[in-house]
Coordinates of C-alpha atoms and ligand atoms in Angstrom, one line a residue:
M200 CA -18.8 7.2 1.0
S201 CA -21.7 6.9 -1.3
Y202 CA -22.6 8.4 -4.5
F203 CA -25.0 11.2 -4.3
I204 CA -27.4 11.8 -7.1
R205 CA -26.8 15.3 -8.3
G206 CA -29.4 17.8 -7.1
H207 CA -30.5 15.4 -4.4
E208 CA -27.4 15.4 -2.3
S209 CA -27.4 13.4 1.0
K210 CA -30.9 12.1 0.6
W211 CA -30.6 9.4 -2.0
E212 CA -28.3 6.5 -2.6
V213 CA -28.0 4.5 -5.8
V214 CA -27.7 0.8 -5.6
L215 CA -26.3 -1.2 -8.6
G216 CA -25.8 -4.8 -9.5
L217 CA -24.4 -6.2 -12.7
E218 CA -25.1 -9.1 -15.0
V219 CA -22.2 -9.6 -17.4
H220 CA -22.4 -11.9 -20.3
A221 CA -18.9 -13.0 -21.3
Q222 CA -18.4 -15.0 -24.4
I223 CA -16.0 -17.9 -23.7
N224 CA -12.9 -18.2 -25.8
S225 CA -13.5 -21.5 -27.5
L226 CA -13.2 -22.7 -31.1
S227 CA -16.5 -24.4 -31.0
K228 CA -19.9 -23.7 -29.5
L229 CA -21.3 -24.8 -26.1
F230 CA -23.2 -27.8 -27.3
S231 CA -22.2 -28.2 -30.9
P232 CA -19.1 -28.5 -33.0
S233 CA -19.8 -25.4 -35.1
S234 CA -17.1 -22.8 -35.3
T235 CA -17.3 -19.6 -33.2
G236 CA -15.1 -17.5 -35.5
Y237 CA -16.0 -13.8 -35.7
G238 CA -17.0 -12.1 -38.9
A239 CA -17.8 -15.2 -41.0
E240 CA -20.4 -15.2 -43.8
P241 CA -23.9 -15.1 -42.1
N242 CA -25.4 -18.5 -41.3
S243 CA -22.2 -20.3 -42.4
Q244 CA -21.5 -21.6 -38.9
V245 CA -24.8 -23.2 -38.0
N246 CA -25.5 -26.9 -37.6
L247 CA -28.6 -28.8 -36.7
I248 CA -28.3 -28.2 -33.0
D249 CA -27.8 -24.4 -33.4
A250 CA -30.7 -24.2 -35.8
G251 CA -33.0 -25.8 -33.2
M252 CA -33.9 -28.9 -35.3
P253 CA -36.1 -31.2 -33.3
G254 CA -34.2 -34.3 -32.3
A255 CA -30.7 -32.9 -32.6
L256 CA -28.9 -33.7 -29.4
P257 CA -26.6 -31.2 -27.6
V258 CA -23.2 -32.5 -26.3
I259 CA -21.4 -30.4 -23.8
N260 CA -18.1 -28.8 -24.8
Q261 CA -15.5 -29.7 -22.2
E262 CA -13.3 -26.8 -23.0
C263 CA -16.1 -24.4 -22.1
V264 CA -16.7 -26.2 -18.8
K265 CA -13.0 -25.8 -18.1
Q266 CA -13.0 -22.1 -18.9
A267 CA -16.0 -21.6 -16.6
V268 CA -14.3 -23.4 -13.8
I269 CA -11.0 -21.4 -14.3
T270 CA -13.1 -18.2 -14.2
G271 CA -14.8 -19.2 -11.1
L272 CA -11.5 -19.9 -9.4
G273 CA -10.2 -16.5 -10.6
L274 CA -13.2 -14.9 -8.9
N275 CA -12.5 -16.6 -5.6
A276 CA -15.7 -18.5 -6.0
K277 CA -17.1 -21.8 -5.0
I278 CA -17.1 -24.4 -7.8
N279 CA -20.2 -26.7 -7.7
L280 CA -19.3 -30.3 -8.4
K281 CA -22.9 -30.9 -9.6
S282 CA -24.7 -28.4 -11.8
I283 CA -27.8 -28.6 -14.0
F284 CA -28.7 -27.3 -17.4
D285 CA -32.2 -25.9 -17.7
R286 CA -34.3 -24.8 -20.5
K287 CA -35.4 -21.2 -20.3
N288 CA -38.4 -20.9 -22.6
Y289 CA -39.2 -17.9 -24.6
F290 CA -40.0 -16.9 -28.1
Y291 CA -37.7 -14.8 -30.2
P292 CA -37.1 -14.9 -34.0
D293 CA -33.4 -15.4 -33.4
L294 CA -33.9 -18.2 -30.9
P295 CA -34.8 -21.1 -33.1
Q296 CA -35.0 -23.7 -30.3
G297 CA -37.7 -21.7 -28.6
Y298 CA -35.7 -22.0 -25.5
Q299 CA -32.2 -21.1 -24.3
I300 CA -30.2 -23.8 -22.5
S301 CA -29.0 -22.1 -19.3
Q302 CA -28.5 -22.8 -15.7
F303 CA -31.0 -21.7 -13.1
E304 CA -31.0 -23.1 -9.6
N305 CA -27.8 -25.1 -9.8
P306 CA -25.1 -23.1 -11.6
I307 CA -21.6 -24.3 -12.2
V308 CA -20.1 -21.6 -10.0
G309 CA -21.5 -20.2 -6.8
S310 CA -20.6 -17.2 -4.7
G311 CA -17.3 -15.4 -4.9
H312 CA -15.9 -11.9 -5.0
L313 CA -13.6 -9.4 -6.7
I314 CA -11.8 -6.4 -5.3
I315 CA -11.9 -2.9 -6.6
E316 CA -9.9 0.1 -5.5
A317 CA -12.7 2.5 -4.9
E318 CA -12.3 6.2 -3.9
E319 CA -12.7 5.5 -0.3
G320 CA -10.4 2.5 -0.4
T321 CA -10.4 -1.2 -1.2
K322 CA -13.9 -2.6 -1.6
K323 CA -15.0 -6.2 -2.0
I324 CA -17.8 -6.8 -4.5
G325 CA -19.8 -10.0 -4.1
I326 CA -20.3 -12.3 -7.0
T327 CA -23.6 -14.2 -6.7
R328 CA -23.0 -16.8 -9.3
L329 CA -21.6 -17.7 -12.7
H330 CA -23.5 -19.9 -15.0
L331 CA -23.1 -21.3 -18.5
E332 CA -25.6 -20.6 -21.2
Q333 CA -26.1 -20.4 -25.0
D334 CA -26.0 -17.2 -26.9
A335 CA -28.8 -16.3 -29.3
G336 CA -28.6 -15.5 -33.0
K337 CA -28.7 -11.9 -34.3
S338 CA -31.6 -10.1 -35.9
I339 CA -30.7 -7.5 -38.4
H340 CA -33.2 -4.8 -39.1
D341 CA -31.2 -2.1 -40.8
Q342 CA -30.2 -3.6 -44.1
D343 CA -33.6 -3.6 -45.9
F344 CA -36.8 -1.5 -45.7
E345 CA -39.2 -4.5 -45.8
N346 CA -37.3 -7.5 -44.4
S347 CA -35.4 -8.4 -41.3
F348 CA -32.6 -10.9 -41.5
I349 CA -31.4 -13.4 -39.1
D350 CA -27.8 -14.6 -38.7
L351 CA -27.5 -17.7 -36.5
N352 CA -23.7 -17.8 -36.4
R353 CA -23.8 -16.7 -32.8
S354 CA -26.6 -19.1 -31.9
G355 CA -25.3 -21.6 -29.4
C356 CA -22.0 -19.9 -28.6
A357 CA -20.9 -20.3 -25.0
L358 CA -21.6 -17.5 -22.6
M359 CA -20.7 -17.2 -18.9
E360 CA -23.3 -15.0 -17.2
I361 CA -21.5 -13.5 -14.2
V362 CA -24.0 -11.9 -11.7
S363 CA -22.8 -9.5 -9.0
E364 CA -24.4 -8.8 -5.7
P365 CA -26.1 -5.3 -5.4
D366 CA -22.9 -4.0 -3.8
L367 CA -22.0 -1.2 -6.2
R368 CA -22.8 2.4 -5.3
S369 CA -21.8 4.7 -8.1
P370 CA -21.1 4.8 -11.8
S371 CA -17.4 5.0 -11.1
E372 CA -17.5 1.8 -9.0
V373 CA -19.4 0.1 -11.8
S374 CA -16.6 1.2 -14.2
L375 CA -13.9 -0.2 -11.8
Y376 CA -15.8 -3.4 -11.4
I377 CA -16.2 -4.0 -15.2
K378 CA -12.5 -3.1 -15.8
K379 CA -11.4 -5.5 -13.0
L380 CA -13.6 -8.3 -14.2
R381 CA -12.4 -7.8 -17.8
S382 CA -8.8 -7.8 -16.6
I383 CA -9.2 -11.0 -14.7
L384 CA -11.0 -12.7 -17.7
R385 CA -8.2 -11.6 -20.0
Y386 CA -5.5 -12.9 -17.6
L387 CA -7.3 -16.2 -17.4
G388 CA -7.8 -16.3 -21.2
S389 CA -11.4 -17.4 -20.7
C390 CA -12.8 -14.3 -22.6
D391 CA -11.2 -11.6 -24.7
G392 CA -13.3 -8.9 -23.0
N393 CA -13.9 -7.1 -26.3
M394 CA -17.0 -5.0 -25.7
E395 CA -17.1 -3.6 -29.2
K396 CA -17.4 -7.0 -30.7
G397 CA -20.1 -7.9 -28.2
N398 CA -17.9 -10.5 -26.4
L399 CA -18.5 -8.8 -23.1
R400 CA -22.1 -7.4 -22.6
V401 CA -23.3 -5.7 -19.5
D402 CA -26.8 -5.4 -18.1
V403 CA -27.0 -2.9 -15.2
N404 CA -29.6 -3.1 -12.5
V405 CA -30.3 0.3 -10.9
S406 CA -32.4 1.2 -7.9
V407 CA -32.4 4.1 -5.5
R408 CA -33.2 4.4 -1.9
R409 CA -33.1 6.9 0.9
F410 CA -30.0 6.2 3.0
D411 CA -30.2 3.1 5.1
A412 CA -33.7 2.3 3.8
E413 CA -34.5 -1.1 2.3
L414 CA -33.5 -1.8 -1.3
G415 CA -35.7 -0.1 -3.8
T416 CA -37.3 -1.6 -6.9
R417 CA -34.8 -2.1 -9.6
C418 CA -34.8 -1.5 -13.4
E419 CA -32.5 -3.5 -15.6
I420 CA -30.8 -1.7 -18.4
K421 CA -29.9 -4.1 -21.2
N422 CA -26.8 -4.6 -23.3
I423 CA -24.9 -1.3 -23.2
N424 CA -21.7 -1.7 -25.2
S425 CA -19.3 0.8 -23.6
I426 CA -18.3 1.8 -20.1
K427 CA -18.9 5.4 -20.9
F428 CA -22.5 4.7 -21.9
I429 CA -23.1 2.5 -18.9
Q430 CA -22.1 5.4 -16.6
Q431 CA -24.4 7.8 -18.5
A432 CA -27.3 5.3 -18.4
I433 CA -26.9 5.0 -14.6
E434 CA -26.9 8.7 -14.0
Y435 CA -30.0 9.2 -16.1
E436 CA -31.9 6.2 -14.7
A437 CA -31.1 7.1 -11.0
R438 CA -32.4 10.6 -11.5
R439 CA -35.5 9.3 -13.3
Q440 CA -36.3 7.1 -10.4
V441 CA -35.7 9.7 -7.7
K442 CA -38.0 12.1 -9.6
L443 CA -40.7 9.4 -9.7
I444 CA -40.6 8.7 -6.0
E445 CA -40.3 12.3 -5.0
S446 CA -43.5 13.1 -7.0
G447 CA -45.3 10.4 -5.1
K448 CA -45.2 7.7 -7.8
I449 CA -43.5 4.3 -7.7
V450 CA -40.8 2.7 -9.7
E451 CA -42.0 -0.2 -11.8
Q452 CA -39.7 -3.1 -12.2
Q453 CA -38.8 -2.9 -15.9
T454 CA -36.3 -3.9 -18.5
R455 CA -35.1 -0.7 -20.2
L456 CA -32.9 0.2 -23.1
F457 CA -30.3 3.0 -23.2
D458 CA -30.5 5.4 -26.2
S459 CA -26.9 6.7 -26.4
Q460 CA -27.9 9.4 -28.8
K461 CA -30.4 11.0 -26.5
G462 CA -28.7 9.9 -23.3
E463 CA -31.9 8.4 -22.0
T464 CA -33.2 5.1 -20.9
R465 CA -36.7 4.0 -22.0
A466 CA -39.0 1.1 -21.2
M467 CA -38.6 -2.0 -23.3
R468 CA -40.9 -4.4 -21.3
S469 CA -42.1 -4.9 -17.8
K470 CA -39.7 -7.2 -16.1
E471 CA -40.5 -10.8 -16.5
E472 CA -40.3 -13.0 -13.4
S473 CA -38.3 -16.3 -13.5
H474 CA -41.6 -18.3 -13.5
D475 CA -42.5 -16.7 -16.8
Y476 CA -39.7 -18.7 -18.4
R477 CA -41.0 -22.1 -17.2
Y478 CA -37.5 -23.3 -16.4
F479 CA -37.1 -27.0 -16.3
P480 CA -34.1 -29.3 -16.5
D481 CA -33.1 -30.0 -20.1
P482 CA -34.1 -33.7 -20.6
D483 CA -31.3 -34.0 -23.3
L484 CA -28.5 -33.2 -20.9
P485 CA -27.6 -35.1 -17.7
P486 CA -26.4 -33.2 -14.7
L487 CA -22.9 -31.9 -15.1
I488 CA -20.6 -33.6 -12.6
L489 CA -17.1 -32.3 -12.0
E490 CA -14.2 -34.2 -10.4
K491 CA -12.4 -32.6 -7.5
K492 CA -9.1 -33.6 -9.1
M493 CA -9.8 -31.6 -12.2
I494 CA -10.6 -28.5 -10.1
E495 CA -7.4 -29.0 -8.1
D496 CA -5.4 -29.3 -11.3
L497 CA -6.8 -26.2 -12.8
K498 CA -6.2 -24.3 -9.5
L499 CA -2.5 -25.1 -9.8
Q500 CA -2.4 -23.8 -13.4
L501 CA -3.9 -20.4 -12.6
P502 CA -1.7 -17.6 -13.6
E503 CA -0.7 -14.8 -11.2
L504 CA -3.8 -12.6 -11.2
P505 CA -3.7 -8.7 -11.1
D506 CA -4.2 -8.3 -7.4
K507 CA -1.3 -10.6 -6.5
K508 CA 0.9 -9.2 -9.2
K509 CA 0.2 -5.7 -7.9
I510 CA 1.5 -6.6 -4.4
R511 CA 4.5 -8.3 -5.8
F512 CA 5.3 -5.3 -8.0
I513 CA 5.1 -3.0 -5.1
E514 CA 7.3 -5.2 -2.9
T515 CA 9.9 -6.2 -5.6
Y516 CA 10.3 -2.9 -7.4
G517 CA 9.4 -0.4 -4.7
I518 CA 6.9 1.3 -7.0
K519 CA 3.8 3.2 -5.9
K520 CA 0.5 1.4 -5.5
Y521 CA -1.1 3.7 -8.0
D522 CA 1.5 2.9 -10.6
A523 CA 1.4 -0.8 -9.9
E524 CA -2.4 -0.8 -10.3
I525 CA -2.0 0.7 -13.8
L526 CA 0.8 -1.7 -14.8
V527 CA -1.1 -4.9 -13.8
S528 CA -4.4 -4.1 -15.4
E529 CA -3.4 -5.5 -18.7
K530 CA -1.4 -8.7 -18.7
E531 CA 0.7 -7.6 -21.7
V532 CA 1.6 -4.4 -20.0
A533 CA 2.7 -6.2 -16.9
E534 CA 4.9 -8.5 -18.9
Y535 CA 6.4 -5.7 -20.9
F536 CA 7.2 -3.8 -17.7
E537 CA 8.9 -6.8 -16.1
K538 CA 11.1 -7.3 -19.1
L539 CA 12.0 -3.7 -19.3
V540 CA 12.7 -3.2 -15.6
S541 CA 14.9 -6.3 -15.3
D542 CA 18.2 -4.4 -15.1
R543 CA 17.0 -0.8 -15.0
D544 CA 15.8 1.8 -12.4
P545 CA 12.1 1.0 -11.7
K546 CA 11.2 4.6 -11.1
M547 CA 12.6 5.7 -14.4
V548 CA 11.0 2.8 -16.2
V549 CA 7.6 3.5 -14.7
T550 CA 7.8 7.2 -15.5
W551 CA 8.6 6.6 -19.1
L552 CA 6.3 3.6 -19.6
T553 CA 3.2 5.2 -18.0
G554 CA 4.0 8.6 -19.3
E555 CA 5.3 8.9 -22.8
L556 CA 4.6 5.4 -24.0
F557 CA 1.1 5.2 -22.6
S558 CA 0.1 8.5 -24.1
Y559 CA 1.3 7.3 -27.4
L560 CA -0.7 4.0 -27.0
N561 CA -3.8 6.0 -26.1
K562 CA -3.5 8.2 -29.1
K563 CA -3.1 5.1 -31.4
N564 CA -5.7 3.1 -29.5
L565 CA -3.3 0.3 -28.8
D566 CA -3.4 -2.0 -25.7
N567 CA -0.1 -3.8 -26.1
P568 CA 3.1 -1.7 -25.8
Q569 CA 5.0 -4.4 -27.6
S570 CA 3.0 -3.7 -30.7
A571 CA 4.3 -0.1 -30.7
I572 CA 7.9 -0.6 -29.7
S573 CA 10.0 -3.6 -28.7
V574 CA 11.3 -3.9 -25.2
E575 CA 14.9 -3.8 -26.6
K576 CA 14.5 -0.7 -28.6
F577 CA 12.7 1.2 -25.7
G578 CA 15.3 -0.1 -23.3
E579 CA 18.2 1.2 -25.3
L580 CA 16.6 4.7 -25.2
L581 CA 16.2 4.6 -21.5
D582 CA 19.8 3.5 -21.1
L583 CA 21.1 6.4 -23.2
I584 CA 19.1 8.8 -21.1
N585 CA 20.3 7.2 -18.0
D586 CA 24.0 7.4 -18.8
G587 CA 23.7 11.0 -19.9
T588 CA 24.2 10.6 -23.6
L589 CA 20.7 11.8 -24.3
S590 CA 18.8 14.4 -22.3
N591 CA 15.3 13.7 -21.0
R592 CA 14.0 16.8 -22.8
L593 CA 15.3 15.8 -26.2
A594 CA 14.2 12.2 -25.8
K595 CA 10.7 13.4 -25.1
E596 CA 10.7 15.7 -28.0
L597 CA 11.7 13.0 -30.5
F598 CA 9.8 10.1 -28.8
V599 CA 7.1 9.7 -31.4
E600 CA 9.4 10.1 -34.3
F601 CA 11.7 7.5 -32.7
I602 CA 8.9 5.0 -32.1
E603 CA 7.7 5.3 -35.7
S604 CA 11.1 5.1 -37.3
N605 CA 13.3 2.0 -37.8
M606 CA 16.2 3.6 -36.0
S607 CA 17.7 2.3 -32.9
A608 CA 18.2 4.9 -30.1
S609 CA 21.9 5.2 -30.8
E610 CA 21.3 5.7 -34.5
L611 CA 18.8 8.4 -33.6
V612 CA 21.3 10.2 -31.4
K613 CA 23.9 10.1 -34.1
K614 CA 21.6 11.2 -36.9
K615 CA 20.2 14.1 -34.9
G616 CA 23.6 15.1 -33.7
M617 CA 22.1 15.5 -30.3
V618 CA 24.5 13.7 -28.1
Q619 CA 24.5 15.3 -24.7
I620 CA 27.6 17.1 -23.7
S621 CA 29.0 15.3 -20.7
D622 CA 32.6 16.2 -21.2
E623 CA 33.9 18.0 -18.0
N624 CA 36.3 20.3 -19.7
E625 CA 33.9 21.4 -22.4
I626 CA 31.4 22.3 -19.7
I627 CA 34.0 24.1 -17.6
N628 CA 34.8 26.2 -20.7
M629 CA 31.2 27.1 -21.2
I630 CA 30.9 28.1 -17.5
E631 CA 34.0 30.4 -17.8
T632 CA 32.6 32.0 -21.0
V633 CA 29.3 32.8 -19.3
L634 CA 30.8 34.1 -16.1
D635 CA 33.2 36.3 -18.2
Q636 CA 30.3 37.7 -20.1
N637 CA 28.4 38.5 -17.0
Q638 CA 30.9 40.0 -14.6
K639 CA 28.3 42.3 -13.0
M640 CA 26.0 39.5 -12.2
L641 CA 28.8 37.5 -10.8
E642 CA 29.6 40.3 -8.3
E643 CA 25.9 40.5 -7.3
Y644 CA 25.9 36.8 -6.8
R645 CA 28.9 37.0 -4.6
S646 CA 27.3 39.7 -2.5
G647 CA 24.4 37.4 -1.7
K648 CA 22.0 37.4 -4.6
E649 CA 21.9 33.6 -4.8
K650 CA 19.0 33.5 -7.1
L651 CA 21.3 34.3 -10.0
F652 CA 22.5 30.7 -9.9
G653 CA 19.6 29.8 -12.1
F654 CA 20.4 32.6 -14.5
F655 CA 23.9 31.3 -15.0
V656 CA 22.6 27.7 -15.6
G657 CA 20.2 29.1 -18.1
Q658 CA 23.0 30.9 -20.0
I659 CA 25.2 27.9 -20.1
M660 CA 22.4 25.7 -21.4
K661 CA 21.7 28.3 -24.0
I662 CA 25.2 28.5 -25.4
S663 CA 25.3 24.7 -25.5
N664 CA 22.1 24.6 -27.5
G665 CA 20.5 22.7 -24.8
K666 CA 23.0 19.8 -25.0
A667 CA 25.0 20.3 -21.8
N668 CA 24.3 17.7 -19.2
P669 CA 22.3 19.7 -16.6
Q670 CA 23.4 17.7 -13.6
M671 CA 27.0 18.3 -14.5
V672 CA 26.4 21.9 -15.2
N673 CA 24.9 22.2 -11.7
T674 CA 27.8 20.4 -9.9
L675 CA 30.6 22.1 -11.8
L676 CA 29.0 25.6 -11.5
T677 CA 28.5 25.1 -7.8
K678 CA 32.2 24.1 -7.5
R679 CA 33.3 27.1 -9.6
L680 CA 31.3 29.6 -7.6
K681 CA 32.8 28.5 -4.3
K682 CA 36.2 29.7 -5.4
Ligands
LIG248 P1 -32.8 -11.5 -13.2 O1 -32.9 -12.8 -13.9 O2 -34.1 -11.1 -12.7 O3 -32.1 -10.5 -14.0 P2 -30.5 -12.1 -11.8 O4 -30.3 -12.9 -10.5 O5 -29.9 -12.7 -13.0 O6 -32.0 -11.8 -11.9 O7 -29.8 -10.7 -11.5 C1 -30.3 -9.8 -10.6 C2 -29.3 -8.6 -10.6 O8 -29.9 -7.5 -10.0 C3 -28.1 -8.9 -9.7 O9 -26.9 -8.4 -10.3 C4 -28.4 -8.2 -8.4 O10 -27.2 -7.7 -7.8 C5 -29.2 -7.0 -8.9 N1 -30.1 -6.5 -7.9 C6 -31.0 -7.2 -7.2 N2 -31.7 -6.3 -6.4 C7 -31.3 -5.1 -6.7 C8 -31.7 -3.8 -6.3 N3 -32.7 -3.6 -5.4 N4 -31.1 -2.7 -6.8 C9 -30.1 -2.9 -7.8 N5 -29.7 -4.1 -8.2 C10 -30.3 -5.1 -7.7
LIG249 MG1 -30.5 -12.2 -15.3

């Protein structure tokens, strides 16, 4: 299935390819020992190399190379034993060197793929390449009426540019792709994936075509910092292009910006071609040569990635594919789940974890369940529900209060006086009381009106103040009515 552009159903298809800039988790920069710490005093983390002083010599940071290789392996990609650093020349006030050190024809990582669970099923999205490059500094225009400021702290930080094939076909596929990529990066630890801080930045290439026609001319939309805005930008841009073509005009290849307030994209510049940048190998840096052994060693150290983990979860715990997909998307959630489920019923754990706890995490904007409630504390609650001490209903009612209090589950139960009644005699007594009070109904029931069973259950629950164990009420009432 393909994505139809609204109002133009069945005629047009949108084609999308992504360039993702992921900042590498590393203490120092790609070619200099300056710190990469976030939020420091402006221009406090800049040395001669980052400031573009002539004659300062770059030295490659081995840790960044390692992270790029690990990421390539995580993306099922070919690692190139020889890669080249090139200068990409352009002028920008926050680019003091006058060029960016990047990789052009010989990137460190070649083609690979990642898997998304699209609407119509599993889909393989091609990765064209991953290359290493320097980040630029930051220009700040909104602090003063007359002056712009430049902060070079980010100048020279290591980025991985991860380029996809034009294999994506809808805004929702793009969203799945970004989420999957971010998940893999976070599992690998090579990038924290934080879009708000700008540590993961996405450029989207959008084109449209009539079905099965050749690829259309693309526009690139730069640096959109949330998945929601990316989806909006695609919707807008695709419609803009269709309108142009249908009115007999052509789409110009452009770099565009998304205005999130207006929900529009607008032209920033006509797209430069690679020859505009006058790429050439950086004379200060020799080719980067990797040893096979290093790659083999890193391969052995790779963690279990989300796709594999998902399959194992389904097989080991017998849970649904849909649930497994949710549980593995964040490494911390997967770990939390495995600790919690170790000696408990997987179905119950999944229901409570993805239901009550996740909605709590969403409300509080938290990723890691452990930061809301420890496995031990949550586990005890589940155990008390499971052995009938606490009813599901009450547990749900008090869940938020429970998480936010210092009480253990058993203390909560005591304090609230809400221990579930699971004493057989006590329940039998209640059954007798209710049947006594409802003689006429009982006769009707016996003459075939079986629907009244539910009525009796309701009455029993009522006189127990909702505390009677519902399963026991059912069993004991059934037994009693057979007499
Ligand atoms: P550039 O430097 O020109 O941005 P890149 O090779 O870095 O080129 O990235 C090109 C991106 O554009 C890739 O993600 C690719 O999948 C995508 N792309 C190429 N052709 C099209 C097209 N016709 N429609 C949409 N996306 C495209
Ligand atoms: Mg590019």
